PDB file of C-alpha atoms and ligand atoms in Angstrom:
ATOM      1  CA  MET X   1     -32.570 144.424 161.467  1.00 91.00           C
ATOM      2  CA  THR X   2     -32.723 148.070 160.416  1.00 97.00           C
ATOM      3  CA  LEU X   3     -29.891 150.267 159.148  1.00 98.00           C
ATOM      4  CA  GLU X   4     -30.208 152.274 162.380  1.00 97.00           C
ATOM      5  CA  ASN X   5     -29.729 149.156 164.522  1.00 97.00           C
ATOM      6  CA  LEU X   6     -26.866 147.935 162.404  1.00 97.00           C
ATOM      7  CA  LYS X   7     -25.094 151.279 162.694  1.00 97.00           C
ATOM      8  CA  LYS X   8     -25.744 151.513 166.422  1.00 96.00           C
ATOM      9  CA  ASN X   9     -24.395 147.999 167.056  1.00 95.00           C
ATOM     10  CA  LEU X  10     -21.220 148.868 165.184  1.00 96.00           C
ATOM     11  CA  ASN X  11     -20.294 151.553 167.710  1.00 92.00           C
ATOM     12  CA  ASN X  12     -19.204 148.776 170.063  1.00 92.00           C
ATOM     13  CA  CYS X  13     -17.707 146.536 167.365  1.00 97.00           C
ATOM     14  CA  THR X  14     -14.376 144.898 168.277  1.00 98.00           C
ATOM     15  CA  LYS X  15     -14.495 142.093 165.683  1.00 98.00           C
ATOM     16  CA  CYS X  16     -11.186 143.156 164.142  1.00 98.00           C
ATOM     17  CA  ASP X  17      -8.254 145.258 165.305  1.00 97.00           C
ATOM     18  CA  LEU X  18      -9.326 148.380 163.404  1.00 98.00           C
ATOM     19  CA  PHE X  19     -11.444 149.387 166.407  1.00 98.00           C
ATOM     20  CA  ARG X  20      -8.207 150.224 168.266  1.00 98.00           C
ATOM     21  CA  THR X  21      -7.278 153.102 165.949  1.00 97.00           C
ATOM     22  CA  ARG X  22     -10.614 154.333 164.562  1.00 98.00           C
ATOM     23  CA  ASN X  23     -12.075 157.702 165.488  1.00 98.00           C
ATOM     24  CA  ASN X  24     -15.421 157.082 163.823  1.00 98.00           C
ATOM     25  CA  ILE X  25     -17.318 154.251 162.205  1.00 98.00           C
ATOM     26  CA  VAL X  26     -17.894 155.177 158.568  1.00 98.00           C
ATOM     27  CA  PHE X  27     -21.234 153.553 157.835  1.00 98.00           C
ATOM     28  CA  SER X  28     -22.863 155.113 154.772  1.00 98.00           C
ATOM     29  CA  ASP X  29     -23.977 158.148 152.852  1.00 98.00           C
ATOM     30  CA  GLY X  30     -26.762 158.791 150.387  1.00 98.00           C
ATOM     31  CA  SER X  31     -30.253 157.363 150.265  1.00 98.00           C
ATOM     32  CA  ARG X  32     -31.493 154.046 151.645  1.00 98.00           C
ATOM     33  CA  ASN X  33     -34.015 154.055 148.759  1.00 98.00           C
ATOM     34  CA  ALA X  34     -31.291 154.301 146.125  1.00 98.00           C
ATOM     35  CA  LYS X  35     -31.279 151.949 143.138  1.00 98.00           C
ATOM     36  CA  ILE X  36     -27.500 152.205 142.955  1.00 98.00           C
ATOM     37  CA  MET X  37     -25.238 151.108 145.805  1.00 99.00           C
ATOM     38  CA  LEU X  38     -21.602 152.144 145.487  1.00 99.00           C
ATOM     39  CA  ILE X  39     -19.035 150.200 147.487  1.00 99.00           C
ATOM     40  CA  GLY X  40     -15.547 151.587 148.036  1.00 98.00           C
ATOM     41  CA  GLU X  41     -12.504 150.116 149.750  1.00 98.00           C
ATOM     42  CA  ALA X  42     -12.169 151.585 153.240  1.00 98.00           C
ATOM     43  CA  PRO X  43     -12.362 154.942 154.992  1.00 98.00           C
ATOM     44  CA  GLY X  44      -9.343 157.239 154.779  1.00 98.00           C
ATOM     45  CA  ALA X  45      -8.254 159.921 157.229  1.00 98.00           C
ATOM     46  CA  ASP X  46     -10.932 162.454 156.213  1.00 98.00           C
ATOM     47  CA  GLU X  47     -13.696 159.859 156.376  1.00 98.00           C
ATOM     48  CA  ASP X  48     -12.473 158.616 159.780  1.00 98.00           C
ATOM     49  CA  LYS X  49     -12.587 162.190 161.098  1.00 98.00           C
ATOM     50  CA  ILE X  50     -16.139 162.890 159.920  1.00 98.00           C
ATOM     51  CA  GLY X  51     -17.757 159.446 159.791  1.00 98.00           C
ATOM     52  CA  ILE X  52     -18.977 159.751 156.175  1.00 98.00           C
ATOM     53  CA  PRO X  53     -17.582 157.799 153.181  1.00 98.00           C
ATOM     54  CA  PHE X  54     -15.865 159.503 150.240  1.00 98.00           C
ATOM     55  CA  VAL X  55     -15.467 163.015 151.653  1.00 98.00           C
ATOM     56  CA  GLY X  56     -11.716 163.454 150.970  1.00 98.00           C
ATOM     57  CA  ARG X  57      -9.927 164.192 147.678  1.00 98.00           C
ATOM     58  CA  ALA X  58     -11.047 160.946 146.047  1.00 98.00           C
ATOM     59  CA  GLY X  59     -14.605 161.579 147.220  1.00 98.00           C
ATOM     60  CA  LYS X  60     -14.620 165.065 145.745  1.00 98.00           C
ATOM     61  CA  LEU X  61     -13.467 163.674 142.401  1.00 98.00           C
ATOM     62  CA  LEU X  62     -16.118 160.968 142.615  1.00 98.00           C
ATOM     63  CA  ASN X  63     -18.730 163.686 143.197  1.00 98.00           C
ATOM     64  CA  GLU X  64     -17.578 165.512 140.058  1.00 98.00           C
ATOM     65  CA  PHE X  65     -17.971 162.350 137.980  1.00 98.00           C
ATOM     66  CA  LEU X  66     -21.407 161.668 139.445  1.00 98.00           C
ATOM     67  CA  VAL X  67     -22.566 165.186 138.560  1.00 98.00           C
ATOM     68  CA  GLN X  68     -21.194 164.835 135.019  1.00 98.00           C
ATOM     69  CA  ALA X  69     -23.055 161.529 134.628  1.00 98.00           C
ATOM     70  CA  GLY X  70     -26.290 163.146 135.845  1.00 98.00           C
ATOM     71  CA  LEU X  71     -26.364 161.297 139.162  1.00 98.00           C
ATOM     72  CA  ASN X  72     -27.256 162.907 142.464  1.00 98.00           C
ATOM     73  CA  ARG X  73     -25.127 161.473 145.287  1.00 98.00           C
ATOM     74  CA  LYS X  74     -27.707 162.105 148.019  1.00 98.00           C
ATOM     75  CA  GLU X  75     -30.697 160.867 146.056  1.00 98.00           C
ATOM     76  CA  HIS X  76     -29.545 158.242 143.556  1.00 98.00           C
ATOM     77  CA  LEU X  77     -26.813 156.468 145.529  1.00 98.00           C
ATOM     78  CA  TYR X  78     -26.281 154.583 148.741  1.00 98.00           C
ATOM     79  CA  ILE X  79     -22.547 154.606 149.510  1.00 99.00           C
ATOM     80  CA  ALA X  80     -20.618 152.236 151.776  1.00 98.00           C
ATOM     81  CA  ASN X  81     -17.221 150.545 152.040  1.00 98.00           C
ATOM     82  CA  THR X  82     -15.950 146.956 152.353  1.00 98.00           C
ATOM     83  CA  VAL X  83     -14.829 147.812 155.903  1.00 98.00           C
ATOM     84  CA  LYS X  84     -16.324 150.471 158.136  1.00 98.00           C
ATOM     85  CA  CYS X  85     -13.185 151.519 160.028  1.00 98.00           C
ATOM     86  CA  ARG X  86     -10.019 153.151 158.729  1.00 98.00           C
ATOM     87  CA  PRO X  87      -6.993 150.905 158.231  1.00 98.00           C
ATOM     88  CA  PRO X  88      -3.932 152.680 159.685  1.00 96.00           C
ATOM     89  CA  GLU X  89      -1.678 154.541 157.227  1.00 93.00           C
ATOM     90  CA  ASN X  90      -4.299 154.030 154.520  1.00 87.00           C
ATOM     91  CA  ARG X  91      -3.175 150.470 153.867  1.00 97.00           C
ATOM     92  CA  LYS X  92      -5.623 148.130 152.167  1.00 98.00           C
ATOM     93  CA  PRO X  93      -7.924 146.241 154.526  1.00 98.00           C
ATOM     94  CA  LEU X  94      -6.547 142.811 155.478  1.00 98.00           C
ATOM     95  CA  PRO X  95      -8.480 139.673 154.481  1.00 97.00           C
ATOM     96  CA  ALA X  96      -9.414 139.080 158.156  1.00 97.00           C
ATOM     97  CA  GLU X  97     -10.759 142.643 158.431  1.00 98.00           C
ATOM     98  CA  LYS X  98     -12.849 142.244 155.288  1.00 98.00           C
ATOM     99  CA  ILE X  99     -14.211 138.935 156.541  1.00 98.00           C
ATOM    100  CA  ALA X 100     -15.040 140.454 159.946  1.00 98.00           C
ATOM    101  CA  CYS X 101     -16.972 143.285 158.270  1.00 98.00           C
ATOM    102  CA  ALA X 102     -18.575 141.330 155.393  1.00 98.00           C
ATOM    103  CA  GLY X 103     -21.768 140.644 157.352  1.00 98.00           C
ATOM    104  CA  ASN X 104     -22.319 144.377 157.840  1.00 98.00           C
ATOM    105  CA  LEU X 105     -21.999 145.060 154.132  1.00 98.00           C
ATOM    106  CA  LYS X 106     -24.266 142.117 153.278  1.00 98.00           C
ATOM    107  CA  ALA X 107     -26.871 143.419 155.713  1.00 98.00           C
ATOM    108  CA  GLN X 108     -26.694 146.872 154.108  1.00 98.00           C
ATOM    109  CA  ILE X 109     -27.249 145.307 150.667  1.00 98.00           C
ATOM    110  CA  ASP X 110     -30.136 143.175 151.926  1.00 98.00           C
ATOM    111  CA  ILE X 111     -31.885 146.180 153.452  1.00 98.00           C
ATOM    112  CA  VAL X 112     -31.266 148.691 150.627  1.00 98.00           C
ATOM    113  CA  LYS X 113     -31.966 146.147 147.846  1.00 98.00           C
ATOM    114  CA  PRO X 114     -30.275 148.111 145.057  1.00 98.00           C
ATOM    115  CA  LYS X 115     -30.698 147.224 141.377  1.00 98.00           C
ATOM    116  CA  VAL X 116     -27.000 147.776 140.698  1.00 98.00           C
ATOM    117  CA  ILE X 117     -23.980 147.443 142.977  1.00 99.00           C
ATOM    118  CA  VAL X 118     -21.056 149.535 141.771  1.00 99.00           C
ATOM    119  CA  LEU X 119     -17.724 148.081 142.904  1.00 98.00           C
ATOM    120  CA  CYS X 120     -15.356 150.976 143.165  1.00 98.00           C
ATOM    121  CA  GLY X 121     -11.781 149.735 142.701  1.00 98.00           C
ATOM    122  CA  THR X 122      -9.966 146.432 143.079  1.00 98.00           C
ATOM    123  CA  THR X 123     -10.645 145.781 146.769  1.00 98.00           C
ATOM    124  CA  ALA X 124     -14.427 146.059 146.385  1.00 98.00           C
ATOM    125  CA  MET X 125     -14.317 144.067 143.139  1.00 98.00           C
ATOM    126  CA  GLU X 126     -12.368 141.212 144.749  1.00 97.00           C
ATOM    127  CA  SER X 127     -14.846 141.001 147.604  1.00 97.00           C
ATOM    128  CA  PHE X 128     -17.650 140.123 145.180  1.00 98.00           C
ATOM    129  CA  ILE X 129     -16.127 138.684 142.011  1.00 98.00           C
ATOM    130  CA  LYS X 130     -13.965 135.621 142.446  1.00 95.00           C
ATOM    131  CA  GLU X 131     -12.672 135.260 138.870  1.00 94.00           C
ATOM    132  CA  LYS X 132      -8.947 134.586 138.925  1.00 92.00           C
ATOM    133  CA  LYS X 133      -6.569 137.045 137.239  1.00 94.00           C
ATOM    134  CA  LEU X 134      -9.317 139.631 136.859  1.00 97.00           C
ATOM    135  CA  THR X 135      -7.958 143.168 136.924  1.00 98.00           C
ATOM    136  CA  ILE X 136     -10.028 146.313 137.346  1.00 98.00           C
ATOM    137  CA  THR X 137      -8.902 147.448 133.889  1.00 98.00           C
ATOM    138  CA  LYS X 138     -10.375 144.288 132.368  1.00 97.00           C
ATOM    139  CA  ALA X 139     -13.464 144.179 134.559  1.00 98.00           C
ATOM    140  CA  ARG X 140     -14.604 147.815 134.638  1.00 98.00           C
ATOM    141  CA  GLY X 141     -17.778 148.464 132.725  1.00 98.00           C
ATOM    142  CA  ARG X 142     -18.645 144.738 132.578  1.00 98.00           C
ATOM    143  CA  VAL X 143     -21.861 143.527 134.144  1.00 98.00           C
ATOM    144  CA  PHE X 144     -21.693 140.583 136.599  1.00 98.00           C
ATOM    145  CA  GLU X 145     -24.512 138.878 138.480  1.00 98.00           C
ATOM    146  CA  TYR X 146     -24.887 139.107 142.271  1.00 98.00           C
ATOM    147  CA  GLU X 147     -28.095 137.503 143.564  1.00 96.00           C
ATOM    148  CA  ASN X 148     -31.832 138.168 143.278  1.00 96.00           C
ATOM    149  CA  GLY X 149     -31.276 139.848 139.906  1.00 97.00           C
ATOM    150  CA  ILE X 150     -28.924 142.453 141.378  1.00 98.00           C
ATOM    151  CA  LYS X 151     -26.130 143.413 138.971  1.00 98.00           C
ATOM    152  CA  LEU X 152     -22.498 144.123 139.837  1.00 98.00           C
ATOM    153  CA  VAL X 153     -20.461 146.643 137.858  1.00 99.00           C
ATOM    154  CA  PRO X 154     -16.799 147.326 138.699  1.00 98.00           C
ATOM    155  CA  ILE X 155     -15.489 150.838 138.010  1.00 98.00           C
ATOM    156  CA  PHE X 156     -12.140 152.559 138.538  1.00 98.00           C
ATOM    157  CA  HIS X 157     -11.479 153.926 142.011  1.00 98.00           C
ATOM    158  CA  PRO X 158     -11.353 157.753 142.035  1.00 98.00           C
ATOM    159  CA  SER X 159      -7.972 157.636 143.876  1.00 98.00           C
ATOM    160  CA  TYR X 160      -6.541 156.090 140.718  1.00 98.00           C
ATOM    161  CA  LEU X 161      -8.171 158.791 138.597  1.00 98.00           C
ATOM    162  CA  LEU X 162      -6.546 161.498 140.732  1.00 98.00           C
ATOM    163  CA  ARG X 163      -3.296 160.438 139.053  1.00 97.00           C
ATOM    164  CA  GLN X 164      -4.759 160.134 135.532  1.00 97.00           C
ATOM    165  CA  HIS X 165      -5.514 163.479 133.955  1.00 97.00           C
ATOM    166  CA  SER X 166      -6.275 162.717 130.318  1.00 98.00           C
ATOM    167  CA  THR X 167      -9.895 162.868 129.144  1.00 96.00           C
ATOM    168  CA  GLU X 168      -9.085 161.566 125.656  1.00 97.00           C
ATOM    169  CA  PRO X 169     -11.236 158.724 124.261  1.00 98.00           C
ATOM    170  CA  ASN X 170     -10.486 155.478 126.143  1.00 97.00           C
ATOM    171  CA  SER X 171      -8.574 157.269 128.900  1.00 98.00           C
ATOM    172  CA  PRO X 172      -9.465 156.063 132.436  1.00 98.00           C
ATOM    173  CA  ARG X 173     -11.398 159.286 133.113  1.00 98.00           C
ATOM    174  CA  GLU X 174     -13.392 159.001 129.909  1.00 98.00           C
ATOM    175  CA  LEU X 175     -14.163 155.329 130.664  1.00 98.00           C
ATOM    176  CA  MET X 176     -15.263 156.225 134.204  1.00 98.00           C
ATOM    177  CA  LEU X 177     -17.817 158.673 132.855  1.00 98.00           C
ATOM    178  CA  LYS X 178     -19.006 156.151 130.286  1.00 98.00           C
ATOM    179  CA  ASP X 179     -19.416 153.477 133.004  1.00 98.00           C
ATOM    180  CA  LEU X 180     -21.375 155.798 135.282  1.00 98.00           C
ATOM    181  CA  LYS X 181     -23.704 156.776 132.439  1.00 98.00           C
ATOM    182  CA  MET X 182     -24.306 153.092 131.684  1.00 98.00           C
ATOM    183  CA  ILE X 183     -24.982 152.413 135.379  1.00 98.00           C
ATOM    184  CA  LYS X 184     -27.518 155.257 135.450  1.00 98.00           C
ATOM    185  CA  LYS X 185     -29.352 153.656 132.529  1.00 98.00           C
ATOM    186  CA  MET X 186     -29.219 150.203 134.138  1.00 98.00           C
ATOM    187  CA  ALA X 187     -30.873 151.673 137.239  1.00 98.00           C
ATOM    188  CA  GLN X 188     -33.522 153.223 134.961  1.00 97.00           C
ATOM    189  CA  LEU X 189     -32.752 156.718 136.151  1.00 97.00           C
TER     190      LEU X 189
HETATM  191  N1  LIG G   1     -11.790 155.579 149.511  1.00 68.42           N
HETATM  192  C1  LIG G   1     -12.688 154.607 149.704  1.00 68.42           C
HETATM  193  O1  LIG G   1     -12.587 153.543 149.122  1.00 68.42           O
HETATM  194  N2  LIG G   1     -13.682 154.849 150.524  1.00 68.42           N
HETATM  195  C2  LIG G   1     -13.849 156.000 151.152  1.00 68.42           C
HETATM  196  O2  LIG G   1     -14.808 156.138 151.882  1.00 68.42           O
HETATM  197  C3  LIG G   1     -12.905 157.010 150.911  1.00 68.42           C
HETATM  198  C4  LIG G   1     -11.885 156.786 150.100  1.00 68.42           C
END
């Protein structure tokens, strides 16, 4: 299976009800050779319109953090979401939708073979880390194991940071930058 085939097959995907309301499949952005794979929650309205993840307000803020951390979105990252189609009214994806799309995400990971998977926000974190009572505030910046030596690192979702403006020490924005710098080092970039 190649990324091209996977993406092409998804155009006809009806495995969950999100196909009824989607305009575009939002498959990925960035480089297939990236050492860092960033996984978000689900496409929003802007992403659904264009077919590229993280292009709306949250995506623009994410880009600013990546630049500040010295990471190049197109070169150093492969970006995807837990589900490839937009949930209506920007609700969180339902468990059945995440299950229906999990094989696509797993295939992306298996093909890209990143060193580090960055779990952006609670939804992505919960798809990979099954610890009970784990919150993103407790988990962010911690390193978890995936498989084949691949590391998992949860970080705050940029949508949350849109509402948090402080850059004081230990503020969510300051921690986000710290986490991204650590992730860059882990990927030996
Ligand atoms: N939020 C996400 O989690 N993913 C996107 O692609 C856009 C916004």
